[in-house]
Amino acid sequence: MTATILDGKATSQIIQEEVAKGVRDLGEKYGITPGLTVILVGNNPASAVYVRQKEKKCALAGIRSETITLPAEITQQDLLEHVERLNADDNVHGILVQLPLPDHIDENTVINAISPEKDVDGFHPVNVGRLVIGEEAFLPCTPFGIQTLMIKNNIDPEGKHVVIVGRSNIVGKPTAVILMQKKAGANATVTVCHSRTKNLPEIVRQGDIVVAAIGRANFVTADMIKPGAVVIDVGINRLEDSTKKRGYRLVGDVDFEAVKEVAGAITPVPGGVGQMTTAMLLVNTLKSARKTAGKK
Ligand SMILES: NC(=O)c1ccc[n+]([C@@H]2O[C@H](COP(=O)([O-])OP(=O)(O)OC[C@H]3O[C@@H](n4cnc5c(N)ncnc54)[C@H](OP(=O)(O)O)[C@@H]3O)[C@@H](O)[C@H]2O)c1
């Protein structure tokens, strides 16, 4: 059996079109254009690529986006002042501080300074707390993208055993919380594995849905997958490849070629979860702008 490919590019395109329609409606009814401001500190090349992708997708959906590029040497206090200014700006509905930040800046302090009402990355403790107790919240974009990719492809996690490998605050933990909620598109039984898990392959083999968020190329092998399981590969790893112009290729945390022969459905890397992450940022920014309209 060869797995169905869960096409993140095609699904994110549908989301982008839905957001574009929402943006037009908001403009017509309230004269509001959603606005996202990204703060980019320093010159991490990968971060610069991510930020450009976000700008491009915003433009396609009709969202106004602005990037504030700050030098790596900026003090934490100066960075916090930028965040404060954006918190107070009514034209800014979403604020995103691109991570990682330089070592002398405490990421948590900066994230905590963003207004929870504009925290479209969903990393602020208020949004994390709201998510845990099942209240309305901005969901972090990658886990939200994983859930949406499944829903849009008619995969219902309800009653399924979801095994997540990885417990980071940005992927593993929030994915577990989202999928265990007593809500449509969730209601799963969730197991979270990490580097101290014993008998990991045995546990992963029990998964009806397996989410790999580890950061190790080809970690999840075909023998760990129950035949017919859904496999969501969050990993983005560089493998040296002299046949490529740039000298490397991107691979996930799952041994795609072998696992696709066992799984029922699988996400590719690239073209899977990564595409969904940016799409959900658009969804969150529109949601934030809609809330502003509700207050008018
Ligand atoms: N597609 C996207 O949009 C997107 C977004 C975010 C991240 N990513 C990618 O997803 C991957 C994970 O990112 P992350 O930020 O969650 O990474 P992270 O913070 O480094 O967390 C990795 C997790 O994997 C676990 N782990 C590491 N080695 C393990 C092993 N040998 N056995 C079992 N568990 C192991 C770690 O366990 P411990 O907690 O015990 O250390 C940790 O919980 C990376 O490749 C990243 O680039 C992609």
CSV table of C-alpha atoms and ligand atoms in Angstrom, one decimal:
chain,number,residue,atom,x,y,z
A,1,MET,CA,0.0,0.0,0.0
A,2,THR,CA,1.3,3.5,-0.8
A,3,ALA,CA,0.1,6.3,1.5
A,4,THR,CA,-2.0,9.2,0.4
A,5,ILE,CA,0.2,12.3,0.4
A,6,LEU,CA,-1.2,15.1,2.6
A,7,ASP,CA,-0.5,18.1,0.5
A,8,GLY,CA,0.3,21.0,2.7
A,9,LYS,CA,0.8,23.3,-0.2
A,10,ALA,CA,-2.6,22.7,-1.7
A,11,THR,CA,-4.3,22.8,1.7
A,12,SER,CA,-2.6,26.0,2.7
A,13,GLN,CA,-3.7,27.5,-0.7
A,14,ILE,CA,-7.3,26.8,0.3
A,15,ILE,CA,-6.8,28.5,3.7
A,16,GLN,CA,-5.1,31.5,2.0
A,17,GLU,CA,-8.1,31.9,-0.3
A,18,GLU,CA,-10.5,31.7,2.7
A,19,VAL,CA,-8.5,34.3,4.6
A,20,ALA,CA,-8.4,36.6,1.5
A,21,LYS,CA,-12.2,36.4,1.3
A,22,GLY,CA,-12.4,37.2,5.1
A,23,VAL,CA,-10.0,40.1,4.6
A,24,ARG,CA,-12.2,41.5,1.7
A,25,ASP,CA,-15.4,41.2,3.8
A,26,LEU,CA,-13.8,42.9,6.8
A,27,GLY,CA,-12.7,45.8,4.6
A,28,GLU,CA,-16.1,46.2,3.0
A,29,LYS,CA,-18.0,46.0,6.3
A,30,TYR,CA,-15.7,47.9,8.7
A,31,GLY,CA,-13.0,49.5,6.6
A,32,ILE,CA,-10.3,47.5,8.4
A,33,THR,CA,-7.3,45.9,6.8
A,34,PRO,CA,-5.6,43.3,9.0
A,35,GLY,CA,-2.0,44.2,9.8
A,36,LEU,CA,0.8,42.0,10.9
A,37,THR,CA,4.2,43.4,12.1
A,38,VAL,CA,7.2,41.1,12.3
A,39,ILE,CA,10.2,42.0,14.3
A,40,LEU,CA,13.4,40.4,12.9
A,41,VAL,CA,16.5,40.8,15.1
A,42,GLY,CA,20.0,40.2,13.7
A,43,ASN,CA,20.8,38.4,10.4
A,44,ASN,CA,20.0,34.7,10.9
A,45,PRO,CA,19.6,33.6,7.2
A,46,ALA,CA,17.0,31.0,8.0
A,47,SER,CA,14.9,33.6,9.9
A,48,ALA,CA,15.2,36.0,7.0
A,49,VAL,CA,13.9,33.4,4.6
A,50,TYR,CA,10.9,32.6,7.0
A,51,VAL,CA,10.1,36.3,7.3
A,52,ARG,CA,10.1,36.8,3.6
A,53,GLN,CA,7.8,33.9,3.1
A,54,LYS,CA,5.4,35.4,5.7
A,55,GLU,CA,5.4,38.8,3.9
A,56,LYS,CA,4.7,37.1,0.6
A,57,LYS,CA,1.8,35.1,1.9
A,58,CYS,CA,0.3,38.1,3.7
A,59,ALA,CA,0.4,40.1,0.5
A,60,LEU,CA,-1.4,37.3,-1.4
A,61,ALA,CA,-4.2,37.3,1.3
A,62,GLY,CA,-4.5,41.1,1.3
A,63,ILE,CA,-3.0,41.4,4.8
A,64,ARG,CA,-0.8,44.5,5.4
A,65,SER,CA,2.6,43.3,6.6
A,66,GLU,CA,5.6,45.2,7.9
A,67,THR,CA,8.9,43.9,9.0
A,68,ILE,CA,11.0,45.8,11.5
A,69,THR,CA,14.6,44.7,11.1
A,70,LEU,CA,16.8,45.4,14.1
A,71,PRO,CA,20.5,45.0,14.6
A,72,ALA,CA,21.7,41.9,16.6
A,73,GLU,CA,23.3,44.2,19.2
A,74,ILE,CA,20.0,45.8,20.1
A,75,THR,CA,19.4,45.9,23.9
A,76,GLN,CA,16.6,44.0,25.4
A,77,GLN,CA,15.1,47.3,26.7
A,78,ASP,CA,15.1,48.8,23.2
A,79,LEU,CA,13.5,45.7,21.7
A,80,LEU,CA,10.8,45.8,24.5
A,81,GLU,CA,10.1,49.5,23.6
A,82,HIS,CA,9.4,48.4,20.0
A,83,VAL,CA,7.0,45.8,21.2
A,84,GLU,CA,5.2,48.4,23.5
A,85,ARG,CA,4.8,50.8,20.6
A,86,LEU,CA,3.2,48.1,18.5
A,87,ASN,CA,0.9,47.0,21.3
A,88,ALA,CA,-0.4,50.5,21.4
A,89,ASP,CA,-0.8,50.8,17.6
A,90,ASP,CA,-4.5,50.2,16.5
A,91,ASN,CA,-3.4,49.4,12.9
A,92,VAL,CA,-1.3,46.5,14.1
A,93,HIS,CA,-3.5,43.4,14.8
A,94,GLY,CA,-0.7,40.8,15.0
A,95,ILE,CA,2.9,41.0,16.4
A,96,LEU,CA,5.4,38.3,15.8
A,97,VAL,CA,8.9,38.4,17.1
A,98,GLN,CA,10.9,36.0,14.9
A,99,LEU,CA,12.8,33.4,17.0
A,100,PRO,CA,15.6,32.7,17.8
A,101,LEU,CA,16.7,35.9,19.4
A,102,PRO,CA,20.4,36.7,20.1
A,103,ASP,CA,21.7,35.2,23.3
A,104,HIS,CA,21.8,38.4,25.4
A,105,ILE,CA,18.0,38.7,25.0
A,106,ASP,CA,15.6,36.6,27.1
A,107,GLU,CA,13.0,35.2,24.7
A,108,ASN,CA,10.4,34.7,27.4
A,109,THR,CA,10.6,38.3,28.6
A,110,VAL,CA,10.0,39.5,25.0
A,111,ILE,CA,7.1,37.1,24.3
A,112,ASN,CA,5.5,38.0,27.6
A,113,ALA,CA,5.7,41.7,26.6
A,114,ILE,CA,3.5,41.2,23.5
A,115,SER,CA,-0.2,41.9,24.2
A,116,PRO,CA,-2.0,38.6,24.4
A,117,GLU,CA,-4.6,40.1,22.1
A,118,LYS,CA,-2.0,40.6,19.3
A,119,ASP,CA,0.0,37.4,20.0
A,120,VAL,CA,-0.7,35.7,16.7
A,121,ASP,CA,2.1,33.2,17.3
A,122,GLY,CA,0.2,31.9,20.3
A,123,PHE,CA,3.3,31.7,22.5
A,124,HIS,CA,2.2,34.2,25.2
A,125,PRO,CA,1.4,32.4,28.5
A,126,VAL,CA,-2.1,33.8,28.6
A,127,ASN,CA,-2.8,32.2,25.2
A,128,VAL,CA,-1.1,29.0,26.3
A,129,GLY,CA,-3.2,28.9,29.5
A,130,ARG,CA,-6.5,29.7,27.6
A,131,LEU,CA,-5.7,26.8,25.1
A,132,VAL,CA,-5.1,24.4,28.0
A,133,ILE,CA,-8.4,25.1,29.7
A,134,GLY,CA,-10.3,25.1,26.3
A,135,GLU,CA,-11.0,28.8,26.1
A,136,GLU,CA,-10.8,30.9,22.9
A,137,ALA,CA,-7.1,31.6,22.2
A,138,PHE,CA,-4.6,32.2,19.5
A,139,LEU,CA,-3.3,28.7,18.7
A,140,PRO,CA,0.4,28.3,17.9
A,141,CYS,CA,0.7,28.2,14.1
A,142,THR,CA,2.5,24.8,13.6
A,143,PRO,CA,0.2,22.7,15.9
A,144,PHE,CA,-2.9,24.6,14.6
A,145,GLY,CA,-1.6,23.8,11.1
A,146,ILE,CA,-1.3,20.1,11.9
A,147,GLN,CA,-4.9,20.0,13.2
A,148,THR,CA,-6.2,22.0,10.2
A,149,LEU,CA,-4.3,19.8,7.7
A,150,MET,CA,-6.0,16.7,9.1
A,151,ILE,CA,-9.5,18.3,9.2
A,152,LYS,CA,-9.3,19.7,5.7
A,153,ASN,CA,-8.2,16.2,4.5
A,154,ASN,CA,-11.1,14.5,6.2
A,155,ILE,CA,-8.9,12.9,8.9
A,156,ASP,CA,-10.8,13.1,12.2
A,157,PRO,CA,-8.6,12.6,15.3
A,158,GLU,CA,-11.6,11.8,17.5
A,159,GLY,CA,-11.1,8.6,19.4
A,160,LYS,CA,-7.8,8.0,17.7
A,161,HIS,CA,-4.5,7.3,19.5
A,162,VAL,CA,-2.2,10.1,18.6
A,163,VAL,CA,1.5,9.5,19.4
A,164,ILE,CA,3.6,12.6,19.4
A,165,VAL,CA,7.4,12.4,19.4
A,166,GLY,CA,8.8,15.6,20.8
A,167,ARG,CA,7.6,17.8,23.8
A,168,SER,CA,8.8,21.3,22.8
A,169,ASN,CA,6.7,24.3,23.8
A,170,ILE,CA,6.2,25.3,20.2
A,171,VAL,CA,5.2,22.0,18.7
A,172,GLY,CA,5.0,18.8,20.8
A,173,LYS,CA,3.2,20.1,23.9
A,174,PRO,CA,0.6,22.4,22.2
A,175,THR,CA,-0.1,19.7,19.6
A,176,ALA,CA,-1.0,17.3,22.4
A,177,VAL,CA,-3.2,19.9,24.1
A,178,ILE,CA,-5.0,20.9,20.9
A,179,LEU,CA,-5.8,17.3,19.9
A,180,MET,CA,-6.9,16.2,23.4
A,181,GLN,CA,-9.5,19.0,23.7
A,182,LYS,CA,-13.1,18.1,24.1
A,183,LYS,CA,-13.9,19.7,20.8
A,184,ALA,CA,-14.7,18.9,17.2
A,185,GLY,CA,-11.5,18.2,15.3
A,186,ALA,CA,-9.8,16.9,18.5
A,187,ASN,CA,-11.1,14.4,21.1
A,188,ALA,CA,-8.0,12.2,20.6
A,189,THR,CA,-6.2,10.0,23.1
A,190,VAL,CA,-2.7,11.5,23.2
A,191,THR,CA,0.7,10.0,24.2
A,192,VAL,CA,3.8,12.3,24.2
A,193,CYS,CA,7.2,10.7,23.8
A,194,HIS,CA,10.6,12.4,24.3
A,195,SER,CA,14.3,11.6,24.7
A,196,ARG,CA,13.7,9.8,28.1
A,197,THR,CA,10.9,7.6,26.8
A,198,LYS,CA,11.5,3.9,27.1
A,199,ASN,CA,10.5,1.5,24.3
A,200,LEU,CA,9.8,4.4,22.0
A,201,PRO,CA,9.3,2.3,18.8
A,202,GLU,CA,6.8,0.1,20.6
A,203,ILE,CA,4.8,3.2,21.7
A,204,VAL,CA,4.9,4.8,18.2
A,205,ARG,CA,3.7,1.6,16.7
A,206,GLN,CA,0.5,2.0,18.7
A,207,GLY,CA,-0.3,5.3,17.0
A,208,ASP,CA,-3.3,5.7,14.7
A,209,ILE,CA,-1.8,9.1,14.1
A,210,VAL,CA,2.0,9.8,14.6
A,211,VAL,CA,3.3,13.3,14.8
A,212,ALA,CA,7.1,13.5,14.6
A,213,ALA,CA,8.6,16.8,15.9
A,214,ILE,CA,12.1,15.8,16.9
A,215,GLY,CA,14.6,17.6,14.7
A,216,ARG,CA,16.5,14.4,13.6
A,217,ALA,CA,16.6,13.4,10.0
A,218,ASN,CA,14.8,10.1,9.2
A,219,PHE,CA,14.3,9.2,12.9
A,220,VAL,CA,10.9,7.5,12.4
A,221,THR,CA,11.4,4.4,10.4
A,222,ALA,CA,8.9,2.1,8.7
A,223,ASP,CA,9.0,-0.6,11.4
A,224,MET,CA,7.7,2.0,13.9
A,225,ILE,CA,4.5,2.6,12.0
A,226,LYS,CA,1.3,0.7,12.3
A,227,PRO,CA,0.0,-0.2,8.8
A,228,GLY,CA,-2.5,2.4,7.6
A,229,ALA,CA,-1.5,5.1,10.3
A,230,VAL,CA,-1.5,8.8,9.5
A,231,VAL,CA,2.1,10.2,9.7
A,232,ILE,CA,2.6,13.9,10.2
A,233,ASP,CA,6.2,15.0,9.8
A,234,VAL,CA,7.0,18.3,11.4
A,235,GLY,CA,10.8,18.0,11.2
A,236,ILE,CA,12.9,20.3,8.9
A,237,ASN,CA,16.5,19.0,8.7
A,238,ARG,CA,19.3,19.7,6.3
A,239,LEU,CA,21.2,16.8,4.8
A,240,GLU,CA,24.3,17.3,2.8
A,241,ASP,CA,23.7,16.7,-0.9
A,242,SER,CA,26.3,17.5,-3.4
A,243,THR,CA,23.8,17.0,-6.3
A,244,LYS,CA,22.0,20.2,-5.1
A,245,LYS,CA,23.1,23.6,-6.1
A,246,ARG,CA,22.9,24.8,-2.5
A,247,GLY,CA,24.8,21.7,-1.2
A,248,TYR,CA,22.0,20.3,0.9
A,249,ARG,CA,18.4,19.1,0.8
A,250,LEU,CA,15.6,19.3,3.3
A,251,VAL,CA,14.3,16.2,4.9
A,252,GLY,CA,11.8,15.6,7.8
A,253,ASP,CA,12.1,13.4,10.9
A,254,VAL,CA,10.4,10.5,9.1
A,255,ASP,CA,12.1,8.1,6.6
A,256,PHE,CA,9.6,9.2,4.0
A,257,GLU,CA,10.4,6.7,1.2
A,258,ALA,CA,10.0,3.6,3.4
A,259,VAL,CA,7.2,4.9,5.7
A,260,LYS,CA,5.0,5.9,2.8
A,261,GLU,CA,4.8,2.2,1.9
A,262,VAL,CA,3.3,1.4,5.3
A,263,ALA,CA,1.3,4.5,6.3
A,264,GLY,CA,-2.2,5.3,5.2
A,265,ALA,CA,-1.4,9.0,4.8
A,266,ILE,CA,1.8,11.0,5.2
A,267,THR,CA,3.0,14.6,4.9
A,268,PRO,CA,6.0,15.4,2.7
A,269,VAL,CA,8.9,17.6,3.6
A,270,PRO,CA,9.0,20.2,2.2
A,271,GLY,CA,5.4,20.8,1.1
A,272,GLY,CA,3.7,19.5,4.3
A,273,VAL,CA,3.4,21.1,7.7
A,274,GLY,CA,5.7,24.0,7.0
A,275,GLN,CA,3.3,25.4,4.4
A,276,MET,CA,0.4,25.1,6.9
A,277,THR,CA,2.4,27.0,9.6
A,278,THR,CA,2.4,30.2,7.5
A,279,ALA,CA,-1.2,29.8,6.5
A,280,MET,CA,-2.3,29.7,10.1
A,281,LEU,CA,-0.5,32.9,10.8
A,282,LEU,CA,-2.8,34.5,8.3
A,283,VAL,CA,-5.8,32.9,10.0
A,284,ASN,CA,-4.7,34.3,13.4
A,285,THR,CA,-4.1,37.8,12.1
A,286,LEU,CA,-7.5,37.9,10.4
A,287,LYS,CA,-9.1,36.6,13.7
A,288,SER,CA,-7.3,39.4,15.6
A,289,ALA,CA,-8.5,42.1,13.2
A,290,ARG,CA,-12.1,40.7,13.4
A,291,LYS,CA,-12.0,41.0,17.1
A,292,THR,CA,-11.1,44.7,16.8
A,293,ALA,CA,-14.0,45.1,14.4
A,294,GLY,CA,-16.3,43.6,17.0
A,295,LYS,CA,-15.2,46.3,19.5
A,296,LYS,CA,-16.1,49.1,17.1
B,1,LIG,N1,7.3,22.7,9.8
B,1,LIG,C1,7.3,23.8,10.7
B,1,LIG,O1,6.6,24.7,10.4
B,1,LIG,C2,8.1,23.6,11.9
B,1,LIG,C3,7.9,24.5,13.0
B,1,LIG,C4,8.7,24.3,14.1
B,1,LIG,C5,9.7,23.3,14.2
B,1,LIG,N2,9.9,22.6,13.0
B,1,LIG,C6,10.9,21.5,13.0
B,1,LIG,O2,10.4,20.5,13.8
B,1,LIG,C7,11.5,19.8,14.5
B,1,LIG,C8,11.2,19.9,16.0
B,1,LIG,O3,11.2,21.2,16.4
B,1,LIG,P1,11.1,21.7,17.9
B,1,LIG,O4,11.3,23.1,18.0
B,1,LIG,O5,9.9,21.0,18.5
B,1,LIG,O6,12.4,20.9,18.5
B,1,LIG,P2,13.1,20.9,19.9
B,1,LIG,O7,12.7,22.0,20.8
B,1,LIG,O8,14.5,20.6,19.7
B,1,LIG,O9,12.4,19.5,20.6
B,1,LIG,C9,12.7,18.3,20.1
B,1,LIG,C10,12.0,17.2,20.9
B,1,LIG,O10,12.4,16.0,20.4
B,1,LIG,C11,12.8,15.1,21.5
B,1,LIG,N3,13.9,14.3,21.0
B,1,LIG,C12,15.1,14.6,20.6
B,1,LIG,N4,15.8,13.5,20.4
B,1,LIG,C13,15.0,12.4,20.7
B,1,LIG,C14,15.2,11.0,20.7
B,1,LIG,N5,16.4,10.5,20.3
B,1,LIG,N6,14.2,10.3,21.1
B,1,LIG,C15,13.0,10.8,21.4
B,1,LIG,N7,12.8,12.1,21.5
B,1,LIG,C16,13.8,12.9,21.1
B,1,LIG,C17,13.3,16.1,22.5
B,1,LIG,O11,13.2,15.4,23.8
B,1,LIG,P3,13.6,16.1,25.2
B,1,LIG,O12,12.5,17.1,25.5
B,1,LIG,O13,13.6,15.0,26.1
B,1,LIG,O14,14.9,16.8,24.9
B,1,LIG,C18,12.4,17.3,22.4
B,1,LIG,O15,11.2,17.1,23.1
B,1,LIG,C19,12.7,20.5,14.0
B,1,LIG,O16,13.2,19.8,12.9
B,1,LIG,C20,12.2,21.9,13.6
B,1,LIG,O17,13.1,22.5,12.6
B,1,LIG,C21,9.1,22.7,11.9
